[in-house]
Coordinates of C-alpha atoms in Angstrom, one line a residue:
M1 CA 63.8 151.8 140.9
G2 CA 65.4 149.1 143.1
M3 CA 65.8 146.6 140.3
I4 CA 67.5 149.2 138.0
K5 CA 69.9 150.1 140.8
E6 CA 70.7 146.4 141.5
F7 CA 71.3 145.8 137.8
K8 CA 73.6 148.9 137.6
D9 CA 75.5 147.7 140.6
F10 CA 75.9 144.2 139.1
A11 CA 76.9 145.6 135.7
M12 CA 79.5 147.9 137.2
K13 CA 81.3 145.2 139.2
G14 CA 84.8 144.7 138.1
N15 CA 84.4 141.1 137.0
V16 CA 81.5 141.9 134.7
V17 CA 83.3 144.8 133.0
D18 CA 86.5 142.8 132.8
L19 CA 84.6 139.9 131.2
A20 CA 83.0 142.3 128.7
V21 CA 86.4 143.7 127.7
A22 CA 87.9 140.3 127.4
V23 CA 85.1 139.1 125.1
I24 CA 85.5 142.1 122.8
I25 CA 89.2 141.8 122.7
G26 CA 88.9 138.0 122.1
G27 CA 86.6 138.6 119.2
A28 CA 89.0 141.1 117.6
F29 CA 91.9 138.7 118.2
G30 CA 89.9 135.9 116.6
A31 CA 89.4 138.1 113.5
I32 CA 93.1 138.8 113.3
V33 CA 94.0 135.2 113.5
T34 CA 91.4 134.2 111.0
A35 CA 92.8 136.8 108.6
L36 CA 96.3 135.6 109.2
V37 CA 95.4 132.0 108.5
D38 CA 93.0 132.6 105.6
K39 CA 94.9 135.4 103.8
I40 CA 98.6 134.6 104.5
L41 CA 99.3 131.1 105.8
M42 CA 96.9 129.1 103.7
P43 CA 97.8 130.7 100.4
I44 CA 101.4 130.0 101.1
I45 CA 100.6 126.4 102.0
G46 CA 98.3 126.2 99.0
S47 CA 101.0 127.4 96.7
L48 CA 103.2 124.6 98.0
I49 CA 100.6 121.9 97.3
G50 CA 99.4 123.4 94.1
Q51 CA 95.8 124.4 94.9
S52 CA 93.9 126.6 97.3
F53 CA 92.6 125.1 100.5
D54 CA 89.2 126.5 99.8
S55 CA 88.9 124.2 96.9
L56 CA 89.8 121.0 98.8
T57 CA 86.7 118.9 98.8
A58 CA 85.7 115.3 98.7
I59 CA 82.6 114.1 97.0
V60 CA 80.7 111.5 99.0
N61 CA 77.5 110.2 97.5
G62 CA 77.3 113.3 95.4
V63 CA 77.6 115.6 98.5
P64 CA 80.7 117.8 98.6
I65 CA 82.6 117.8 101.9
Q66 CA 84.8 120.8 102.2
Y67 CA 87.6 119.5 104.3
G68 CA 89.9 122.4 103.3
A69 CA 87.7 124.8 105.2
F70 CA 87.8 122.5 108.2
I71 CA 91.6 122.4 108.1
Q72 CA 91.6 126.2 108.1
A73 CA 89.3 126.2 111.1
V74 CA 91.5 123.8 113.0
I75 CA 94.6 125.9 112.3
N76 CA 92.7 129.0 113.5
F77 CA 91.9 127.1 116.7
I78 CA 95.4 125.9 117.3
I79 CA 96.9 129.3 116.9
I80 CA 94.3 130.9 119.2
A81 CA 94.7 128.2 121.8
F82 CA 98.5 128.5 121.7
V83 CA 98.5 132.3 122.1
L84 CA 96.0 132.1 125.0
F85 CA 98.2 129.4 126.6
M86 CA 101.2 131.7 126.3
I87 CA 99.3 134.7 127.7
I88 CA 98.0 132.7 130.7
K89 CA 101.5 131.3 131.3
V90 CA 103.0 134.8 131.4
M91 CA 100.2 136.0 133.6
N92 CA 100.7 133.1 136.1
S93 CA 104.4 133.7 136.2
T94 CA 104.0 137.4 136.9
K95 CA 101.4 136.6 139.7
K96 CA 104.0 134.2 141.3
K97 CA 106.6 137.0 141.2
E98 CA 104.1 139.5 142.7
E99 CA 103.3 137.2 145.6
A100 CA 105.6 138.3 148.3
A101 CA 107.3 135.9 150.6
P102 CA 105.9 135.9 154.1
A103 CA 107.5 138.7 156.1
A104 CA 110.1 137.7 158.5
T105 CA 108.9 137.4 162.1
P106 CA 110.0 140.5 164.1
E107 CA 112.6 139.7 166.8
D108 CA 110.3 140.6 169.7
I109 CA 107.6 138.1 168.5
A110 CA 110.3 135.4 167.9
L111 CA 111.6 136.0 171.4
L112 CA 108.1 135.8 172.9
R113 CA 107.5 132.6 171.1
E114 CA 110.8 131.1 172.4
I115 CA 109.7 132.1 176.0
R116 CA 106.3 130.6 175.5
D117 CA 107.8 127.4 174.1
S118 CA 110.3 127.1 177.0
L119 CA 107.5 127.7 179.6
K120 CA 105.5 124.8 178.0
K121 CA 108.4 122.4 178.7

């Protein structure tokens, strides 16, 4: 029973639960960005260039290289990385605001320090 209790304690720690939630939300967000790129952005760009990005291929020694799909994956990555950067930037700025400035030293402590310093001289 000891091992089960240890595992339960480990699994219920805040960091593990937070990480699990982050992974699930990240997966869902990735699906949203993929749908945005594949179903909205790339068809618009494809209409401007006259063909679908899915059909962009190059034939090298008889082997098709689908560089259009690669471009879509790069755009997915750039959007996800940018959004994560913005989220982290906002989180860091709110953390800085939350960090309180050190409290002012009470007068009696300041007076005692002055007395101590004058006695040292």
